[in-house]
Coordinates of C-alpha atoms (C1' of nucleotides) in Angstrom, one line a residue:
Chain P
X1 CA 8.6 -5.5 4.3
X2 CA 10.2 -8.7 1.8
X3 CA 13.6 -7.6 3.6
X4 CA 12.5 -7.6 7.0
X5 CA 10.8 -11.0 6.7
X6 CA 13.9 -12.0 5.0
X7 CA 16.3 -10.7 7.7
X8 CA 14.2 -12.2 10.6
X9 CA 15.5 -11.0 13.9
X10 CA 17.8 -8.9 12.2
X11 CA 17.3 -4.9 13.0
X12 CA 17.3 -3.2 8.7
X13 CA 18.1 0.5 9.1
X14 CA 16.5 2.9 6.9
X15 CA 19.8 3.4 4.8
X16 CA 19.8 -0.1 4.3
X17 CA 16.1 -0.4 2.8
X18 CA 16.3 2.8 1.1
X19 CA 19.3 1.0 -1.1
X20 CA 17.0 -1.9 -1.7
X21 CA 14.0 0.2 -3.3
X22 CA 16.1 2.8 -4.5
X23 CA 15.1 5.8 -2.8
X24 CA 15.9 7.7 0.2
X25 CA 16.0 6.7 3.6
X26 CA 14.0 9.5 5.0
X27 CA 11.3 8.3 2.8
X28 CA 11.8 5.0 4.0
X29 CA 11.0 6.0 7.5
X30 CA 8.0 8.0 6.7
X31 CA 6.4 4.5 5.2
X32 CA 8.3 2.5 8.4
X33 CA 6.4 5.4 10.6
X34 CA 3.0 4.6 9.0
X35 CA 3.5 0.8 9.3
X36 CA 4.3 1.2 12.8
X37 CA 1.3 3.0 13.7
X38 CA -0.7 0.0 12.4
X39 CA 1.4 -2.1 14.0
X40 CA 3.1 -4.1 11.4
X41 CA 6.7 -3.2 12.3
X42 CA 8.5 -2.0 15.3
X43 CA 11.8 0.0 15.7
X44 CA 15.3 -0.4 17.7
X45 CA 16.4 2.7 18.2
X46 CA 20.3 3.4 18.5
X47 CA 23.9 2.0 16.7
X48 CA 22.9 -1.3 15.8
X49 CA 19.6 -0.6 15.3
X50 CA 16.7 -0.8 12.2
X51 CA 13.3 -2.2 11.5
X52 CA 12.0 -5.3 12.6
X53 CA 8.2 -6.7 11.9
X54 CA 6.3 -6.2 14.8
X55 CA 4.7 -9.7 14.1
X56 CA 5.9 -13.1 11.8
X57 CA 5.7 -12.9 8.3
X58 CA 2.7 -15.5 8.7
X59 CA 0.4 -13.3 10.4
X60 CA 1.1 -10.2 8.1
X61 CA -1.8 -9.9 4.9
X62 CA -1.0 -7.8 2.2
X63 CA -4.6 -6.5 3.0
X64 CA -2.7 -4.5 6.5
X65 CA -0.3 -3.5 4.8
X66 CA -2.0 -1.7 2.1
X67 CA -4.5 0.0 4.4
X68 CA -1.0 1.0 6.6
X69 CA 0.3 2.7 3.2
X70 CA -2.2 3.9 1.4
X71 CA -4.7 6.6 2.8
X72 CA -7.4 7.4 0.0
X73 CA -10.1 5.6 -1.3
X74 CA -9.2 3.0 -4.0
X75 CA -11.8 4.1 -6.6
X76 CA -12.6 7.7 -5.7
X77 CA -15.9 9.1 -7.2
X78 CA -16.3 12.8 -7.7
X79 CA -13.7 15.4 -7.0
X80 CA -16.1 18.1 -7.3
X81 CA -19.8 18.0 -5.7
X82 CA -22.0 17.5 -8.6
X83 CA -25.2 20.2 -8.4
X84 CA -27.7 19.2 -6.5
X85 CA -30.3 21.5 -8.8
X86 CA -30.1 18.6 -11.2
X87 CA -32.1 14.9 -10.4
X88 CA -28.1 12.5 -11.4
X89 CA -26.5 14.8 -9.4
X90 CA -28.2 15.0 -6.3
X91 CA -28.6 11.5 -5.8
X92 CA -26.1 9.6 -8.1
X93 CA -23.0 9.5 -5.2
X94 CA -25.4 7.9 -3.0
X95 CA -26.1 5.2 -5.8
X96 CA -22.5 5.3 -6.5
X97 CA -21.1 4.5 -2.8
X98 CA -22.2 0.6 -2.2
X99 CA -21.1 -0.1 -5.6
X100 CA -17.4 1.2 -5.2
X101 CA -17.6 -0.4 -1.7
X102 CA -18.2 -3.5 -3.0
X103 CA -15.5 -3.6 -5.7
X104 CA -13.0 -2.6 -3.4
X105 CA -14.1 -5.3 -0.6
X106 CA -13.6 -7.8 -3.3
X107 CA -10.1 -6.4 -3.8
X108 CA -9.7 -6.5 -0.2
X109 CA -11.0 -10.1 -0.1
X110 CA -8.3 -10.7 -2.8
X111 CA -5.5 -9.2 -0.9
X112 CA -6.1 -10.2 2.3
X113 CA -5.0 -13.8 1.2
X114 CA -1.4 -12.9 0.6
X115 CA 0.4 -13.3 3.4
X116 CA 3.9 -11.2 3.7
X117 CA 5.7 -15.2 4.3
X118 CA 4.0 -15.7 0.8
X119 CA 6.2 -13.0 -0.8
X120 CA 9.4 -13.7 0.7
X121 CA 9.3 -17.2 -0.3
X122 CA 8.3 -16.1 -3.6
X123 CA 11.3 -14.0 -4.2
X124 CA 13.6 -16.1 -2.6
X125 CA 12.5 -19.6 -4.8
X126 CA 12.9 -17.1 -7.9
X127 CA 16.4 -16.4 -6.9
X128 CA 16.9 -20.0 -7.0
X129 CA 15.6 -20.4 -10.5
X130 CA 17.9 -17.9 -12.4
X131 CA 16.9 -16.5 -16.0
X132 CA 13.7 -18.8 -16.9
X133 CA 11.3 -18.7 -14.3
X134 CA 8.4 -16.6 -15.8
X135 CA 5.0 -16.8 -13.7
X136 CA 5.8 -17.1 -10.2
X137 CA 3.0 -19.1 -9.0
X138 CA 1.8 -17.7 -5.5
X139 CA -0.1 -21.0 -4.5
X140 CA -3.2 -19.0 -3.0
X141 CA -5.7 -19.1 -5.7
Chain S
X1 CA -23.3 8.7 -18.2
X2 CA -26.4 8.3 -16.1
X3 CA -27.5 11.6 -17.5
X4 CA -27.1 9.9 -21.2
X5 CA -28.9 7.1 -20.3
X6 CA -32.3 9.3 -19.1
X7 CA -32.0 11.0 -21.7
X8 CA -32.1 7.8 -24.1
X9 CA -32.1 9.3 -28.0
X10 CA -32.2 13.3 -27.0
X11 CA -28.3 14.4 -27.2
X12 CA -27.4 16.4 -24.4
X13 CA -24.5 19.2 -25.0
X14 CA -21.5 19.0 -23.0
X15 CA -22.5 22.4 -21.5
X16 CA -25.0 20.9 -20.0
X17 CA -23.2 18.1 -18.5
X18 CA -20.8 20.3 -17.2
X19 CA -23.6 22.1 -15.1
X20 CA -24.7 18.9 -13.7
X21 CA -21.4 17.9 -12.9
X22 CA -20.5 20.9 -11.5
X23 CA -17.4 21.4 -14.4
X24 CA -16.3 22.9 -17.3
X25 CA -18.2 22.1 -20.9
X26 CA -14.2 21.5 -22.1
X27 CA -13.5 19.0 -19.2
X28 CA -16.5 16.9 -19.8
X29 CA -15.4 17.0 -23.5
X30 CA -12.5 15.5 -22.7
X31 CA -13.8 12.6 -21.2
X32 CA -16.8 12.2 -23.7
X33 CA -13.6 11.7 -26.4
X34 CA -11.8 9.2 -24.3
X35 CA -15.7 7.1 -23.7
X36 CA -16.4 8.0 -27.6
X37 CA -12.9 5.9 -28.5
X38 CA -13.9 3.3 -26.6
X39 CA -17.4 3.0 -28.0
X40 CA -19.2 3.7 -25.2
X41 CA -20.5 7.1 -26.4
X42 CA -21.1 8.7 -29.6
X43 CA -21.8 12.1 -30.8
X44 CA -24.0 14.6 -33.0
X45 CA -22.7 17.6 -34.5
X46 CA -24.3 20.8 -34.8
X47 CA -27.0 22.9 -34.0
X48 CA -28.8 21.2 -31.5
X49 CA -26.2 18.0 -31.2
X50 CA -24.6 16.8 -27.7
X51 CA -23.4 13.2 -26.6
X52 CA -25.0 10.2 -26.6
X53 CA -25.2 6.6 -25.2
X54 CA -23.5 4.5 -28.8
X55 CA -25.6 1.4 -27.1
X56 CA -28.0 1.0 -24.7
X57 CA -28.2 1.4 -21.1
X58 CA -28.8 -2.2 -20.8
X59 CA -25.3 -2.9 -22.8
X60 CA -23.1 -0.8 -20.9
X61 CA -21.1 -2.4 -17.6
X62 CA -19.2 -0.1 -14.9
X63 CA -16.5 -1.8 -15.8
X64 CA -15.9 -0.8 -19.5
X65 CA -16.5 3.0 -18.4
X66 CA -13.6 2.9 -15.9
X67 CA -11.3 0.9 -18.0
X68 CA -12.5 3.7 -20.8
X69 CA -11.8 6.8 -18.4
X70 CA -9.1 5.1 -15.6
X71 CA -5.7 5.2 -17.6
X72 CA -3.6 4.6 -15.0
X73 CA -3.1 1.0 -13.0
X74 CA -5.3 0.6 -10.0
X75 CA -2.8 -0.6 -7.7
X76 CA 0.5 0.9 -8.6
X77 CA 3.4 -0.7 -7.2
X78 CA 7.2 0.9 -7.3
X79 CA 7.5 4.3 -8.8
X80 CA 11.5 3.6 -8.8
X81 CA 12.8 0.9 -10.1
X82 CA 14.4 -0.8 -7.1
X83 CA 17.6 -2.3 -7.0
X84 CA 18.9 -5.0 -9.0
X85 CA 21.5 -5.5 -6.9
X86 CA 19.6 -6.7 -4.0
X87 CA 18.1 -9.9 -3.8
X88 CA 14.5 -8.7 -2.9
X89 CA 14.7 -5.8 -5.3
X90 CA 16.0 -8.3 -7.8
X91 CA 12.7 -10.5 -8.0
X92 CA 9.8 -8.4 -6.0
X93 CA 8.0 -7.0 -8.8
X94 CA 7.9 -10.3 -10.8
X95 CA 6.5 -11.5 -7.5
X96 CA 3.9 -8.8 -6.7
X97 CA 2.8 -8.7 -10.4
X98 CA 0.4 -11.3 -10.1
X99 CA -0.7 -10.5 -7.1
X100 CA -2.1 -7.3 -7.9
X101 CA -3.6 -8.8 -11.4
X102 CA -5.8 -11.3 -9.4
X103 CA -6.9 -8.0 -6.6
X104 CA -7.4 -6.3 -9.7
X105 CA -9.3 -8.3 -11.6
X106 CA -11.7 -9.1 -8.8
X107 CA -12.4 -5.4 -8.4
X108 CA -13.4 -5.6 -12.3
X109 CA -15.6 -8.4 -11.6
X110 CA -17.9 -6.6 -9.5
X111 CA -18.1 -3.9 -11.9
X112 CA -18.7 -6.1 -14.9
X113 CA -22.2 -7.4 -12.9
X114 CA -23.5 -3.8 -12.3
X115 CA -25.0 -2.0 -16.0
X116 CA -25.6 1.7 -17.0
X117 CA -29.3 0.9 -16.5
X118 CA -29.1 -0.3 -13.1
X119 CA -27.6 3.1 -12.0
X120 CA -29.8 5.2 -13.6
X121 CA -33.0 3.4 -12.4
X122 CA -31.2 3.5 -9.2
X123 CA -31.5 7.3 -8.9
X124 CA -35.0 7.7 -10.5
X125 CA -36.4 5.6 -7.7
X126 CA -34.2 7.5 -5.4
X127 CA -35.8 10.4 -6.4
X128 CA -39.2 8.9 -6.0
X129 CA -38.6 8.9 -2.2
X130 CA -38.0 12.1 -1.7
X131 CA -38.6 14.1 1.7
X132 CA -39.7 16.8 0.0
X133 CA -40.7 16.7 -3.3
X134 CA -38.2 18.7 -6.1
X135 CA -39.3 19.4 -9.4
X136 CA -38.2 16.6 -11.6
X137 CA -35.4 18.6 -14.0
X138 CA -32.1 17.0 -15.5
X139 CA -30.3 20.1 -16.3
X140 CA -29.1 22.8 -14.1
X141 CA -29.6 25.8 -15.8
Chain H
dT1 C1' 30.5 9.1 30.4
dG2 C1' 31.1 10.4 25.8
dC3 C1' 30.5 9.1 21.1
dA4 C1' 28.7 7.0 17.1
dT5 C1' 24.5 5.4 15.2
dC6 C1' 19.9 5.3 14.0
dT7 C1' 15.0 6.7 14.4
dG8 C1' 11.2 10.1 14.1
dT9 C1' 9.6 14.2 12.4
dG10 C1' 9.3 18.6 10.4
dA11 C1' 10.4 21.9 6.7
dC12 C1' 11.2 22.9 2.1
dC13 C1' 11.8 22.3 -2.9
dA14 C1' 11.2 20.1 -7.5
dT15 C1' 8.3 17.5 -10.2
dA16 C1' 4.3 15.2 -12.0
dA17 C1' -0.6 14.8 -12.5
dC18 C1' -4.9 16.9 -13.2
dG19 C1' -8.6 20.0 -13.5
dG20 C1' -10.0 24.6 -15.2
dT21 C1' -10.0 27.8 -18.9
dG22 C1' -9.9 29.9 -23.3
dA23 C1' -9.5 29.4 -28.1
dC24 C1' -10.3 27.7 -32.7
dA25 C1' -11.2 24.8 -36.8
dG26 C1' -14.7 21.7 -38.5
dA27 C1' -19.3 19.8 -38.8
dT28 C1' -24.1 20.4 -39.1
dA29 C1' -29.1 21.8 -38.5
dG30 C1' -32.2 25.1 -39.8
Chain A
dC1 C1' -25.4 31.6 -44.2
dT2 C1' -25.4 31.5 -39.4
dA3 C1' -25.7 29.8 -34.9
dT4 C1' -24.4 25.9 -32.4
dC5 C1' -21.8 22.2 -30.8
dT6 C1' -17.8 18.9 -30.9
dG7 C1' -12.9 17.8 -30.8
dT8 C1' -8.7 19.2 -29.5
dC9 C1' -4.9 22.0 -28.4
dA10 C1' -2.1 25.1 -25.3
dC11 C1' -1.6 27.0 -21.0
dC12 C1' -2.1 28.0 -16.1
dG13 C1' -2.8 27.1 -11.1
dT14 C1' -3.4 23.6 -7.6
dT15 C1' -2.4 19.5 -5.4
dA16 C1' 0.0 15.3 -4.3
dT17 C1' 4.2 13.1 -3.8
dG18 C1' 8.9 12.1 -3.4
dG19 C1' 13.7 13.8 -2.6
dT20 C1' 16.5 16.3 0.5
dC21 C1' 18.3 18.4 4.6
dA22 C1' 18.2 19.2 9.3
dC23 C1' 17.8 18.2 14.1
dA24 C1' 16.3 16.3 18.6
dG25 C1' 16.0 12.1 21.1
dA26 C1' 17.1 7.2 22.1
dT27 C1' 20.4 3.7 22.6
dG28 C1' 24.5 0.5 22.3
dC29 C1' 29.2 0.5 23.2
dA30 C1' 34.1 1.5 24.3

DNA sequence: TGCATCTGTGACCATAACGGTGACAGATAG
DNA sequence: CTATCTGTCACCGTTATGGTCACAGATGCA
């Protein structure tokens, strides 16, 4: 997502970004695909073609593009259903929910701050400052 | 946990932990060592021994049990290192670092206001709304 | 129009992570 | 002395995930 704020109006194919992260491009276009869906990016098919975000990098959250990517729940609870013969078990999941809910909301709250233009700058003003620059202070807190 | 903290100074056998969790004795053993090393939990050997709470329910925040049973990172960025050769790939995880520390830490911060005791008085007074009205037994059997 | 390019998607495999399971030494209560 | 329970190991099966290949469809361009 950096690399398409980076490259503006510049279509990126999938070979392209699958150099950048260092994997493979079909991979690549399995996230582009889910990012699409939520409307984040948008796709030019043919030669000359690639990604392109569907909006600016101003009006992307980090928020969106974490719910996009990621499908399960952040903290998950039990994997198997505890027995319902015993009094925890039966009701502990339902004492368990709002508090999960509310940690992740607050890491929602967190993330919905950092806007995609954020990052890009980010990365690029580190490219400026070779070799020395150690906390790269993302101004939003 | 909860089932430690009812239970107050009566150990309770990983057997029977495992039946309320719906498990295996050896599973729940497992994570009793990894709460035990963080001083969360201790144990009693022998005839008659079983797990319990190494402070009270009153001392004990969400947050210490996840960071005591949650090895991995909660937000986990690359997998593959991406590549150095491209500016983005250069810089993004020094960039994103942060980031995730401050979503992170906010999800902790919610945990750290919600104790042991809260959750297990939480399901007691669940159970004292019942529809109908079930024997009041800890263990499965 | 024909070709090269690139997406979107499905199938398949290898690998890693994790829970389930059994086993066994050591500690301890009775 | 014996029954019980922990702590820990090894091992297996399942599941999730990424890597890889393949192929149809869309599109720009000569």
């Amino acid at each position: 997502m950096t690399v398409l704020a980076l490259r503006r109006d510049e279509p990126t194919s999938s070979e392209m970004l699958a150099g950048s992260v260092g994997t493979n491009a079909a991979v690549i276009r399995r996230i582009l695909s889910m990012l699409a869906k939520h409307g984040l990016v948008r796709s030019r098919l043919g030669a000359g073609g690639g990604a392109l975000l569907a909006r600016t990098a101003d009006e992307i959250t980090l928020a969106e593009v974490y719910r996009a990517v990621e499908t399960g729940e952040l903290i998950c609870t039990h994997r198997c259903e505890p027995s319902s013969k015993c009094v925890v078990g039966a009701r502990i999941l339902d004492v368990l929910e709002p508090i999960r809910q509310r940690a992740e909301s607050a890491m929602f709250t967190q993330l919905e701050q950092v806007r995609l233009s954020m990052v890009s700058t980010a990365v690029l003003e580190e490219a400026d400052q070779p070799a020395t620059a150690p906390a790269p202070e993302l101004n939003t807190a």
